[in-house]
Short mmCIF file of C-alpha atoms and ligand atoms in Angstrom, two decimals:
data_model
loop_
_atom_site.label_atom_id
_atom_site.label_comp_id
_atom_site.label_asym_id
_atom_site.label_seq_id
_atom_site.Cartn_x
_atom_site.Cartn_y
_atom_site.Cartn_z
CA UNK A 27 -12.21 -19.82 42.05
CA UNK A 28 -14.19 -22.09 39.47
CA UNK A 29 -17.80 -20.74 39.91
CA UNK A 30 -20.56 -23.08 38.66
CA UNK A 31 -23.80 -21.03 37.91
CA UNK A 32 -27.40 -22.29 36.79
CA UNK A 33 -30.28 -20.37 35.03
CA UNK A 34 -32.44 -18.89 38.33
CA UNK A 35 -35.75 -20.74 36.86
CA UNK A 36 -33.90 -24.07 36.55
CA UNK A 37 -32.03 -23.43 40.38
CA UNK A 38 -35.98 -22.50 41.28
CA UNK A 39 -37.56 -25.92 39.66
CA UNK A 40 -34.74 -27.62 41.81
CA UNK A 41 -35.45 -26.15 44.67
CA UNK A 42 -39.12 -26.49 44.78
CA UNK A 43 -38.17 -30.74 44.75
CA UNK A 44 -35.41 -31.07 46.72
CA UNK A 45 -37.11 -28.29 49.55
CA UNK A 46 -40.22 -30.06 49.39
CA UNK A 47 -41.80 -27.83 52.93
CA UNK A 48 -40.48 -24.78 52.52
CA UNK A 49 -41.90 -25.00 48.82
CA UNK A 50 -45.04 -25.93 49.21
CA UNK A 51 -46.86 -22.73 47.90
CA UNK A 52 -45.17 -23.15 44.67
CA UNK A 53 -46.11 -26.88 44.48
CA UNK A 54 -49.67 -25.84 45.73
CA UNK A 55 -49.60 -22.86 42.71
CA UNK A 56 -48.11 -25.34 40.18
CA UNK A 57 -50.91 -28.11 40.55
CA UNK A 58 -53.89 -25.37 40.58
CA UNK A 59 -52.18 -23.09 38.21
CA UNK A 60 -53.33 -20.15 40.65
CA UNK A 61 -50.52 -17.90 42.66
CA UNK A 62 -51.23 -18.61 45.95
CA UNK A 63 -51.79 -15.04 47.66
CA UNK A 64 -49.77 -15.76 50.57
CA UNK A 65 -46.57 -17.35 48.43
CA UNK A 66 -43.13 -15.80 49.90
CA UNK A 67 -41.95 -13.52 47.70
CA UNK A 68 -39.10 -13.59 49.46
CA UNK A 69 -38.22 -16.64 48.09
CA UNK A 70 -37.61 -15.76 44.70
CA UNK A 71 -35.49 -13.07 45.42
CA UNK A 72 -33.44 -15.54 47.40
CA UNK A 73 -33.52 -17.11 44.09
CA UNK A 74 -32.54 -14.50 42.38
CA UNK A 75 -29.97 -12.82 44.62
CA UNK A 76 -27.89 -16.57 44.90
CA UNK A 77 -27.30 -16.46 40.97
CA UNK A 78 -26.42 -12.70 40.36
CA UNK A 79 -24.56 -11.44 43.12
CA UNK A 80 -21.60 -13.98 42.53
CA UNK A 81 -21.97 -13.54 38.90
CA UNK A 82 -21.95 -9.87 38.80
CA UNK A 83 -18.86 -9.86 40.98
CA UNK A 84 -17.08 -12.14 38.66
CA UNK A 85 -17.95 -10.30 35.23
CA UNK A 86 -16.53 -7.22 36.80
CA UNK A 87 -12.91 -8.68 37.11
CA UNK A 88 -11.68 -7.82 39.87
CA UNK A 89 -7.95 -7.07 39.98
CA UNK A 90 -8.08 -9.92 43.60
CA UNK A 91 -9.53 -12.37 40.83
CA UNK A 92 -7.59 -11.98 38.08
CA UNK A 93 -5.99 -15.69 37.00
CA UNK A 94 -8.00 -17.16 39.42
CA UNK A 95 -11.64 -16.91 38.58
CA UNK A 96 -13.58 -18.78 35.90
CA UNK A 97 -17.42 -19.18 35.48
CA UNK A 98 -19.28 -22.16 34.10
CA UNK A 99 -22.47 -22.17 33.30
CA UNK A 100 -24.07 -25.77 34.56
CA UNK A 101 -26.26 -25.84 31.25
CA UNK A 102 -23.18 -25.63 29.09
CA UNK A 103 -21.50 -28.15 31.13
CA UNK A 104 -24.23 -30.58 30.88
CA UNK A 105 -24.26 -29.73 26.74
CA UNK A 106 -20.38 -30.10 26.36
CA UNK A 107 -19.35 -31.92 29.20
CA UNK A 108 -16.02 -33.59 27.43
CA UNK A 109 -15.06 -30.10 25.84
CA UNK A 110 -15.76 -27.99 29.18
CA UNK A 111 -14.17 -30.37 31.61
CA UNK A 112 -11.43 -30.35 29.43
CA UNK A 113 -11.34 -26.21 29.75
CA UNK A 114 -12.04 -26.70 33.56
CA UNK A 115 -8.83 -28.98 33.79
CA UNK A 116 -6.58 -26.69 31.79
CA UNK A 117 -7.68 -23.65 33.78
CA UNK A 118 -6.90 -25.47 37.38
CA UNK A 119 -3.16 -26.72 34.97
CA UNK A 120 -3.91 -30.20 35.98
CA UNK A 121 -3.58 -32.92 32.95
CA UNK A 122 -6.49 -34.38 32.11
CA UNK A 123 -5.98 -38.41 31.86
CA UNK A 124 -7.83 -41.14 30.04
CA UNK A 125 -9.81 -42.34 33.10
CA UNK A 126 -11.25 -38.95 33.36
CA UNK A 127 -12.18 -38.49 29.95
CA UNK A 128 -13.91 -41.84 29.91
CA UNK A 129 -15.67 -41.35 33.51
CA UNK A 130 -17.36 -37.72 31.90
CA UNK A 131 -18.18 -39.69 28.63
CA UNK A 132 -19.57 -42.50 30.63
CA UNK A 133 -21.83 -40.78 32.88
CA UNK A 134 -23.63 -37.52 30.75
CA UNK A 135 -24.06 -39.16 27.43
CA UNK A 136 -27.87 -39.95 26.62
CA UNK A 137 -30.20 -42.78 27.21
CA UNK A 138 -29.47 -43.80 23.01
CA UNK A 139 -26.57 -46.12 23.61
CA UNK A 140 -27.95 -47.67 26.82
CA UNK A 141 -29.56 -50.93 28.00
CA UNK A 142 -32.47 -50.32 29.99
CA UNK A 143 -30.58 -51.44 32.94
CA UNK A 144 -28.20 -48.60 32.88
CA UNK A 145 -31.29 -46.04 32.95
CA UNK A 146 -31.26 -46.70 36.31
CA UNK A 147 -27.82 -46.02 37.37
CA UNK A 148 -25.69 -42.98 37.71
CA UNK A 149 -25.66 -42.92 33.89
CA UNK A 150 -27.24 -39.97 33.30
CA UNK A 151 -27.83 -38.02 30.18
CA UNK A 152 -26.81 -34.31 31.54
CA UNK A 153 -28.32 -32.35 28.93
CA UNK A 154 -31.57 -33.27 29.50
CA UNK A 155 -31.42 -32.72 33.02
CA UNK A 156 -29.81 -29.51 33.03
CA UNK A 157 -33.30 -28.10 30.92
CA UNK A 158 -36.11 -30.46 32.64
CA UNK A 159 -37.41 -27.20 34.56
CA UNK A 160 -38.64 -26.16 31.67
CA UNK A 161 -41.56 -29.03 31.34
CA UNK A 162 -41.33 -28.61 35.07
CA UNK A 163 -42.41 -25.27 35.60
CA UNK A 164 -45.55 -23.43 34.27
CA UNK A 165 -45.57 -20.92 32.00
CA UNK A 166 -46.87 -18.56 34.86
CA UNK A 167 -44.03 -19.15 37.13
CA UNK A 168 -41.44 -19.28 34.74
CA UNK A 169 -42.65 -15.72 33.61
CA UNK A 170 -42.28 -14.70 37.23
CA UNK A 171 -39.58 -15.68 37.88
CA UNK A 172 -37.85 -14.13 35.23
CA UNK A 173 -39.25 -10.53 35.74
CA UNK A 174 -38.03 -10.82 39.17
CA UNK A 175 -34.73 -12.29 38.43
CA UNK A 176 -31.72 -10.24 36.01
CA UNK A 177 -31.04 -13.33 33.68
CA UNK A 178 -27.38 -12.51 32.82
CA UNK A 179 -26.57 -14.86 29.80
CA UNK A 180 -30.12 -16.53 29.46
CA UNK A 181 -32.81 -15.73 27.51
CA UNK A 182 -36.32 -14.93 28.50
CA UNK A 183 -39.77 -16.72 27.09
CA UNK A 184 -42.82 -14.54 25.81
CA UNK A 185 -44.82 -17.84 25.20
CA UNK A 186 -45.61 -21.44 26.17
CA UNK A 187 -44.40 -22.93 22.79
CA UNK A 188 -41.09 -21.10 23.56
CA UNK A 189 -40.46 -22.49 26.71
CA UNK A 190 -41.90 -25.95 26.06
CA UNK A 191 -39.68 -26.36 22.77
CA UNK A 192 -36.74 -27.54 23.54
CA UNK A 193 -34.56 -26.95 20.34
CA UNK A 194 -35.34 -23.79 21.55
CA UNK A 195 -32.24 -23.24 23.53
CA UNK A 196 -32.52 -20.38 26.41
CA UNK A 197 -28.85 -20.49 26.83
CA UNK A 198 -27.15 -17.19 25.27
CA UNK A 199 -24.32 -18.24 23.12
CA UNK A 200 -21.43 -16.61 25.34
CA UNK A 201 -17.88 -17.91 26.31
CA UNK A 202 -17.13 -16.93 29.76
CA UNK A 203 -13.25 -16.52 29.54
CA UNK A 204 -10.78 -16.78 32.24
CA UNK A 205 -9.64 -13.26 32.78
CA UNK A 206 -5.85 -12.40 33.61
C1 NAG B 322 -6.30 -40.09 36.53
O1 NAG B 322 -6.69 -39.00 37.35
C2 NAG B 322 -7.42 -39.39 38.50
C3 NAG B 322 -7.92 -38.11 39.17
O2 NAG B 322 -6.92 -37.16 39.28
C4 NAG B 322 -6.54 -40.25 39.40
O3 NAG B 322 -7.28 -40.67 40.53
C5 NAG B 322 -6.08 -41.47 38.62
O4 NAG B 322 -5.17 -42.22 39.39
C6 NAG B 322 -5.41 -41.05 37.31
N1 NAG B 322 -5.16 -42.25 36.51
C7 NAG B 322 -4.06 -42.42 35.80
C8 NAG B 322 -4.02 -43.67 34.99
O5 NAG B 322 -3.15 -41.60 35.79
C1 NAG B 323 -16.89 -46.52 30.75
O1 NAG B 323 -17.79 -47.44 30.16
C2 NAG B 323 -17.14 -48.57 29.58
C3 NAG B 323 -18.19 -49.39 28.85
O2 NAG B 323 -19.33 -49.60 29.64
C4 NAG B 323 -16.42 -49.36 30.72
O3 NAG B 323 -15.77 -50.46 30.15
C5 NAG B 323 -15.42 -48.46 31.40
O4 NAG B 323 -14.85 -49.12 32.51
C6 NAG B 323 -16.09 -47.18 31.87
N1 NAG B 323 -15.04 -46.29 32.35
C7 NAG B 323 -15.19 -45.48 33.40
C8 NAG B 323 -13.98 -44.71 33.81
O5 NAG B 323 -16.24 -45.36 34.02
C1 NAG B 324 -38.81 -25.17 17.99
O1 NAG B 324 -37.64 -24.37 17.93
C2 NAG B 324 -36.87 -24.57 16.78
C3 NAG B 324 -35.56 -23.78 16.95
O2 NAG B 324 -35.79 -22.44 17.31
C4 NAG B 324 -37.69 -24.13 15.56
O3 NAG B 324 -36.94 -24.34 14.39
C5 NAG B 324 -38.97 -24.97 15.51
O4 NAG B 324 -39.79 -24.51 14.45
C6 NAG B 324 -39.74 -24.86 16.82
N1 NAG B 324 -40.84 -25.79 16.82
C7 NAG B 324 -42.09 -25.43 17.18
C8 NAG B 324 -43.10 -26.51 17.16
O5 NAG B 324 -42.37 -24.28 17.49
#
């Protein structure tokens, strides 16, 4: 089992794009910077629940995982792609080739090496996405979010500035291990 897991306020960002209907409150609270009094509170538990459950049960190792489970964190992923796909390869025992290797360096680097035209292809630079909630969000709903959701391995922001600073990582510096 390779699980891939993503901070609950970047998973929530996502969501409120790609679900464009069923997230309308939060659109509606995000452009009037007002909670909307009938937004589903529901939905942040949903959230929530998605991103610990499966984490929780992994962290506890149990004996029916043991040499078969490994968690990676998508924002650690999109920050080390070479050296985690590497990991993610040994882990499964399968050899990673050149093609690979090149494909991953290819297609997370950042926009500094690129000609404008490749901005527009599948060239993408991964870090950047994997934080863009956080100039996505507001500071309101990334603060409720986070007192409704356990963060396991991410850190919490007290303050605009915190969350809008990006060398600011939120990412707790952990190594999530295979167990065996
Ligand atoms: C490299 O690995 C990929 C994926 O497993 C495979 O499709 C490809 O044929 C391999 N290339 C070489 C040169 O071994
Ligand atoms: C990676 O990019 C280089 C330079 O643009 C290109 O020559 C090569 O074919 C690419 N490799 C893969 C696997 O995408
Ligand atoms: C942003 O965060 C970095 C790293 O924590 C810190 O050194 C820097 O002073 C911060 N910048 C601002 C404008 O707060």
């Amino acid at each position: 089992v390779v699980q891939l897991v993503r901070d609950p306020r970047g998973i929530l960002a996502s969501r409120i794009e790609t679900f464009r209907d069923t997230y309308q409150l939060w659109r509606l609270w995000r452009v009037t910077g007002r909670r909307p009094h009938n937004l589903d509170l529901g939905q942040v538990n949903t959230v929530c629940e998605d991103f610990f459950r499966p984490v929780s049960t992994g962290l506890a190792k149990p004996t029916w995982l043991r040499g078969r489970y490994m968690l990676l964190r998508y924002e650690d992923l999109a920050r080390f792609p070479l050296q985690k796909t590497k990991a993610l390869y040994s882990f499964l025992a399968l050899v990673l080739n050149h093609s690979v290797e090149d494909w991953t360096i290819n297609n997370t680097r950042g926009s500094s090496d690129m000609s404008s035209r490749q901005k527009f292809t599948t060239v993408r630079d991964s870090a950047a996405n994997a934080e863009n909630w956080r100039v996505k969000l507001s500071f309101d709903m990334v603060v409720y979010t986070q007192s409704a959701c356990q963060l396991l391995g991410y850190k919490k922001v007290f303050h605009p500035r915190e969350l809008r600073n990006l060398s600011h990582s939120l990412v707790e510096d952990r190594t999530f291990l295979p167990f065996f």
